[in-house]
GROMACS .gro file of C-alpha atoms in nm:
model
  247
    1UNK     CA    1 -16.394  -2.963  -2.814
    2UNK     CA    2 -16.547  -2.998  -2.449
    3UNK     CA    3 -16.669  -2.685  -2.310
    4UNK     CA    4 -16.405  -2.712  -2.057
    5UNK     CA    5 -16.147  -2.710  -2.299
    6UNK     CA    6 -16.301  -2.423  -2.446
    7UNK     CA    7 -16.512  -2.253  -2.145
    8UNK     CA    8 -16.510  -1.912  -2.029
    9UNK     CA    9 -16.339  -2.012  -1.723
   10UNK     CA   10 -16.038  -2.122  -1.897
   11UNK     CA   11 -15.923  -1.882  -2.167
   12UNK     CA   12 -15.651  -1.682  -2.076
   13UNK     CA   13 -15.588  -1.365  -2.270
   14UNK     CA   14 -15.246  -1.238  -2.302
   15UNK     CA   15 -15.165  -0.965  -2.136
   16UNK     CA   16 -15.110  -0.634  -2.362
   17UNK     CA   17 -14.735  -0.573  -2.382
   18UNK     CA   18 -14.609  -0.270  -2.206
   19UNK     CA   19 -14.610   0.101  -2.377
   20UNK     CA   20 -14.255   0.275  -2.393
   21UNK     CA   21 -14.379   0.469  -2.075
   22UNK     CA   22 -14.342   0.157  -1.898
   23UNK     CA   23 -14.047  -0.019  -2.049
   24UNK     CA   24 -13.735  -0.044  -1.823
   25UNK     CA   25 -13.440   0.116  -1.882
   26UNK     CA   26 -13.150  -0.089  -2.059
   27UNK     CA   27 -12.858  -0.174  -1.770
   28UNK     CA   28 -12.519   0.024  -1.972
   29UNK     CA   29 -12.284  -0.165  -2.033
   30UNK     CA   30 -11.876  -0.065  -1.917
   31UNK     CA   31 -11.736  -0.081  -2.271
   32UNK     CA   32 -11.420   0.137  -2.200
   33UNK     CA   33 -11.331  -0.077  -1.916
   34UNK     CA   34 -11.075  -0.351  -2.042
   35UNK     CA   35 -11.158  -0.691  -1.918
   36UNK     CA   36 -10.909  -0.771  -1.634
   37UNK     CA   37 -10.877  -0.443  -1.504
   38UNK     CA   38 -10.845  -0.427  -1.078
   39UNK     CA   39 -11.064  -0.134  -1.102
   40UNK     CA   40 -11.107  -0.110  -0.700
   41UNK     CA   41 -10.686  -0.191  -0.641
   42UNK     CA   42 -10.634   0.102  -0.876
   43UNK     CA   43 -10.903   0.338  -0.707
   44UNK     CA   44 -10.732   0.258  -0.353
   45UNK     CA   45 -10.402   0.314  -0.522
   46UNK     CA   46 -10.481   0.654  -0.656
   47UNK     CA   47 -10.625   0.718  -0.298
   48UNK     CA   48 -10.314   0.640  -0.134
   49UNK     CA   49 -10.121   0.873  -0.338
   50UNK     CA   50 -10.375   1.155  -0.286
   51UNK     CA   51 -10.326   1.107   0.096
   52UNK     CA   52  -9.981   1.090   0.053
   53UNK     CA   53  -9.923   1.375  -0.111
   54UNK     CA   54 -10.147   1.624   0.082
   55UNK     CA   55  -9.975   1.447   0.397
   56UNK     CA   56  -9.605   1.593   0.309
   57UNK     CA   57  -9.778   1.899   0.188
   58UNK     CA   58  -9.905   1.965   0.517
   59UNK     CA   59  -9.592   1.846   0.668
   60UNK     CA   60  -9.377   2.070   0.430
   61UNK     CA   61  -9.603   2.378   0.587
   62UNK     CA   62  -9.549   2.293   0.908
   63UNK     CA   63  -9.181   2.212   0.917
   64UNK     CA   64  -9.131   2.575   0.683
   65UNK     CA   65  -9.346   2.731   0.956
   66UNK     CA   66  -9.142   2.616   1.213
   67UNK     CA   67  -8.813   2.697   1.115
   68UNK     CA   68  -8.945   3.051   1.023
   69UNK     CA   69  -9.042   3.054   1.373
   70UNK     CA   70  -8.705   2.939   1.521
   71UNK     CA   71  -8.500   3.159   1.329
   72UNK     CA   72  -8.479   3.453   1.550
   73UNK     CA   73  -8.309   3.803   1.476
   74UNK     CA   74  -8.083   3.657   1.677
   75UNK     CA   75  -8.025   3.325   1.546
   76UNK     CA   76  -8.016   3.514   1.165
   77UNK     CA   77  -7.726   3.711   1.266
   78UNK     CA   78  -7.551   3.445   1.367
   79UNK     CA   79  -7.589   3.258   1.077
   80UNK     CA   80  -7.471   3.601   0.925
   81UNK     CA   81  -7.162   3.617   1.075
   82UNK     CA   82  -7.055   3.243   0.989
   83UNK     CA   83  -7.133   3.261   0.653
   84UNK     CA   84  -6.883   3.622   0.577
   85UNK     CA   85  -6.669   3.467   0.830
   86UNK     CA   86  -6.681   3.152   0.635
   87UNK     CA   87  -6.677   3.315   0.286
   88UNK     CA   88  -6.377   3.596   0.425
   89UNK     CA   89  -6.177   3.235   0.470
   90UNK     CA   90  -6.255   3.124   0.161
   91UNK     CA   91  -6.137   3.429  -0.027
   92UNK     CA   92  -5.791   3.433   0.189
   93UNK     CA   93  -5.715   3.087   0.105
   94UNK     CA   94  -5.730   3.180  -0.307
   95UNK     CA   95  -5.514   3.500  -0.255
   96UNK     CA   96  -5.249   3.324  -0.043
   97UNK     CA   97  -4.976   3.161  -0.243
   98UNK     CA   98  -4.968   2.755  -0.186
   99UNK     CA   99  -4.680   2.691   0.122
  100UNK     CA  100  -4.382   2.439  -0.039
  101UNK     CA  101  -4.456   2.083   0.082
  102UNK     CA  102  -4.156   1.957   0.298
  103UNK     CA  103  -3.882   1.843   0.055
  104UNK     CA  104  -3.846   1.447   0.176
  105UNK     CA  105  -3.515   1.253   0.212
  106UNK     CA  106  -3.564   1.088  -0.101
  107UNK     CA  107  -3.578   1.472  -0.256
  108UNK     CA  108  -3.232   1.631  -0.052
  109UNK     CA  109  -3.017   1.315  -0.158
  110UNK     CA  110  -3.131   1.390  -0.540
  111UNK     CA  111  -3.027   1.723  -0.522
  112UNK     CA  112  -2.691   1.658  -0.294
  113UNK     CA  113  -2.429   1.590  -0.562
  114UNK     CA  114  -2.259   1.219  -0.559
  115UNK     CA  115  -2.014   1.208  -0.322
  116UNK     CA  116  -1.640   1.188  -0.467
  117UNK     CA  117  -1.433   0.894  -0.519
  118UNK     CA  118  -1.104   1.140  -0.467
  119UNK     CA  119  -1.099   1.414  -0.237
  120UNK     CA  120  -0.838   1.591  -0.406
  121UNK     CA  121  -0.664   1.664  -0.756
  122UNK     CA  122  -0.360   1.536  -0.586
  123UNK     CA  123  -0.534   1.205  -0.430
  124UNK     CA  124  -0.670   1.196  -0.819
  125UNK     CA  125  -0.296   1.228  -0.976
  126UNK     CA  126  -0.134   1.017  -0.717
  127UNK     CA  127  -0.371   0.691  -0.686
  128UNK     CA  128  -0.523   0.663  -1.006
  129UNK     CA  129  -0.398   0.911  -1.304
  130UNK     CA  130   0.011   0.796  -1.282
  131UNK     CA  131  -0.033   0.466  -1.278
  132UNK     CA  132  -0.339   0.422  -1.587
  133UNK     CA  133  -0.157   0.698  -1.769
  134UNK     CA  134   0.205   0.501  -1.841
  135UNK     CA  135   0.464   0.701  -2.040
  136UNK     CA  136   0.807   0.745  -2.103
  137UNK     CA  137   0.924   1.025  -2.074
  138UNK     CA  138   1.175   1.139  -2.384
  139UNK     CA  139   1.283   1.425  -2.575
  140UNK     CA  140   0.924   1.431  -2.732
  141UNK     CA  141   0.719   1.358  -2.368
  142UNK     CA  142   0.831   1.533  -2.058
  143UNK     CA  143   0.622   1.543  -1.734
  144UNK     CA  144   0.687   1.699  -1.382
  145UNK     CA  145   0.719   1.530  -1.097
  146UNK     CA  146   0.642   1.863  -0.908
  147UNK     CA  147   0.313   1.902  -1.113
  148UNK     CA  148   0.160   2.100  -0.862
  149UNK     CA  149   0.424   2.422  -0.937
  150UNK     CA  150   0.253   2.486  -1.260
  151UNK     CA  151  -0.096   2.615  -1.291
  152UNK     CA  152  -0.189   2.543  -1.586
  153UNK     CA  153  -0.139   2.142  -1.520
  154UNK     CA  154  -0.282   2.176  -1.221
  155UNK     CA  155  -0.588   2.360  -1.426
  156UNK     CA  156  -0.562   2.042  -1.696
  157UNK     CA  157  -0.563   1.823  -1.382
  158UNK     CA  158  -0.832   1.950  -1.192
  159UNK     CA  159  -1.068   1.955  -1.511
  160UNK     CA  160  -0.944   1.545  -1.568
  161UNK     CA  161  -1.033   1.480  -1.207
  162UNK     CA  162  -1.382   1.671  -1.220
  163UNK     CA  163  -1.447   1.505  -1.579
  164UNK     CA  164  -1.367   1.134  -1.434
  165UNK     CA  165  -1.567   1.205  -1.134
  166UNK     CA  166  -1.859   1.281  -1.335
  167UNK     CA  167  -1.845   1.025  -1.609
  168UNK     CA  168  -1.753   0.779  -1.377
  169UNK     CA  169  -2.142   0.799  -1.315
  170UNK     CA  170  -2.272   0.636  -1.665
  171UNK     CA  171  -2.141   0.281  -1.667
  172UNK     CA  172  -2.188   0.269  -2.072
  173UNK     CA  173  -1.993   0.504  -2.269
  174UNK     CA  174  -1.840   0.750  -1.965
  175UNK     CA  175  -1.499   0.576  -1.954
  176UNK     CA  176  -1.469   0.598  -2.341
  177UNK     CA  177  -1.581   0.969  -2.342
  178UNK     CA  178  -1.295   0.998  -2.043
  179UNK     CA  179  -1.044   0.895  -2.249
  180UNK     CA  180  -1.163   1.003  -2.583
  181UNK     CA  181  -1.255   1.368  -2.493
  182UNK     CA  182  -1.027   1.433  -2.167
  183UNK     CA  183  -0.765   1.226  -2.055
  184UNK     CA  184  -0.592   1.188  -2.454
  185UNK     CA  185  -0.682   1.555  -2.502
  186UNK     CA  186  -0.518   1.740  -2.175
  187UNK     CA  187  -0.246   1.462  -2.160
  188UNK     CA  188  -0.094   1.523  -2.477
  189UNK     CA  189  -0.083   1.888  -2.421
  190UNK     CA  190   0.047   1.837  -2.123
  191UNK     CA  191   0.330   1.636  -2.232
  192UNK     CA  192   0.405   1.843  -2.500
  193UNK     CA  193   0.745   1.970  -2.475
  194UNK     CA  194   0.675   2.278  -2.509
  195UNK     CA  195   0.356   2.227  -2.303
  196UNK     CA  196   0.300   2.376  -1.952
  197UNK     CA  197   0.611   2.152  -1.822
  198UNK     CA  198   0.861   2.353  -2.088
  199UNK     CA  199   1.054   2.462  -1.776
  200UNK     CA  200   1.033   2.175  -1.596
  201UNK     CA  201   1.434   2.032  -1.554
  202UNK     CA  202   1.404   1.699  -1.853
  203UNK     CA  203   1.688   1.593  -1.773
  204UNK     CA  204   1.653   1.563  -1.365
  205UNK     CA  205   1.613   1.230  -1.256
  206UNK     CA  206   1.284   1.296  -1.058
  207UNK     CA  207   1.129   1.401  -1.412
  208UNK     CA  208   1.212   1.095  -1.570
  209UNK     CA  209   1.016   0.740  -1.634
  210UNK     CA  210   0.976   0.440  -1.909
  211UNK     CA  211   0.663   0.281  -1.976
  212UNK     CA  212   0.647   0.026  -1.760
  213UNK     CA  213   0.654   0.268  -1.434
  214UNK     CA  214   0.416   0.482  -1.295
  215UNK     CA  215   0.428   0.859  -1.375
  216UNK     CA  216   0.694   1.072  -1.172
  217UNK     CA  217   0.516   1.222  -0.836
  218UNK     CA  218   0.582   1.440  -0.529
  219UNK     CA  219   0.372   1.535  -0.276
  220UNK     CA  220   0.265   1.866  -0.265
  221UNK     CA  221   0.325   2.074   0.070
  222UNK     CA  222   0.050   1.982   0.294
  223UNK     CA  223  -0.265   2.158   0.318
  224UNK     CA  224  -0.238   2.314  -0.065
  225UNK     CA  225  -0.501   2.065  -0.185
  226UNK     CA  226  -0.773   1.983   0.125
  227UNK     CA  227  -0.953   1.688   0.085
  228UNK     CA  228  -1.332   1.846  -0.008
  229UNK     CA  229  -1.449   1.522   0.082
  230UNK     CA  230  -1.454   1.612   0.462
  231UNK     CA  231  -1.567   2.055   0.374
  232UNK     CA  232  -1.937   2.148   0.416
  233UNK     CA  233  -2.195   2.110   0.111
  234UNK     CA  234  -2.128   2.479   0.039
  235UNK     CA  235  -1.769   2.449  -0.029
  236UNK     CA  236  -1.832   2.072  -0.193
  237UNK     CA  237  -1.999   2.297  -0.453
  238UNK     CA  238  -1.750   2.534  -0.460
  239UNK     CA  239  -1.562   2.624  -0.814
  240UNK     CA  240  -1.368   2.301  -0.935
  241UNK     CA  241  -1.089   2.533  -1.041
  242UNK     CA  242  -0.910   2.544  -0.849
  243UNK     CA  243  -0.945   2.309  -0.562
  244UNK     CA  244  -0.607   2.381  -0.370
  245UNK     CA  245  -0.522   2.671  -0.120
  246UNK     CA  246  -0.389   2.997  -0.218
  247UNK     CA  247   0.004   3.004  -0.188
   0.00000   0.00000   0.00000
């Protein structure tokens, strides 16, 4: 070992370790902040929301004060009057009965009775009944050509006519019901020798008929059975018995 290697000039003594007071404080580690969190962005959003909230609060306060300043006593009184008027109208509407809706043309047609095919019992007997109900007159079956002279006969024939006008509207069993419940019943009574035509002269040729000919008929006096189709609605709905004019 040479002096230059071990000499005093080349010997370096390491410095003593620093004391606890002189040691630098350790740098804190943000252990609570998750990795990858944009702290700066989150802070900016929080500040922006706080600013907007504060501005809205101030604007609301300013608007409330502006409205309060604008609502003078005169305006408040007008608002009160309008509110009272609206309330009174609403109450009156609730208490008033509803106005009936205007009737449509379809409703009027439904209420109006169907138009008659035959305008009177005379037309019904003359044009229809005597042709479809052909029977030969005899001692067991009678008929009167002047049927309109017998009140019971007129009433029964009126009933036959009105039933026919009603049941003709039933396209399924209407006519079957008419024949079974009306025609056969009333015609059997009318043609019974002890029935309404018992007082008629059975031997009068005007009352005789064979099975191939229509039932005897003589027209009634003019105006005895007015045509109901030519009358107004009130008369059209009049009692169906009788329809002939008073004698």
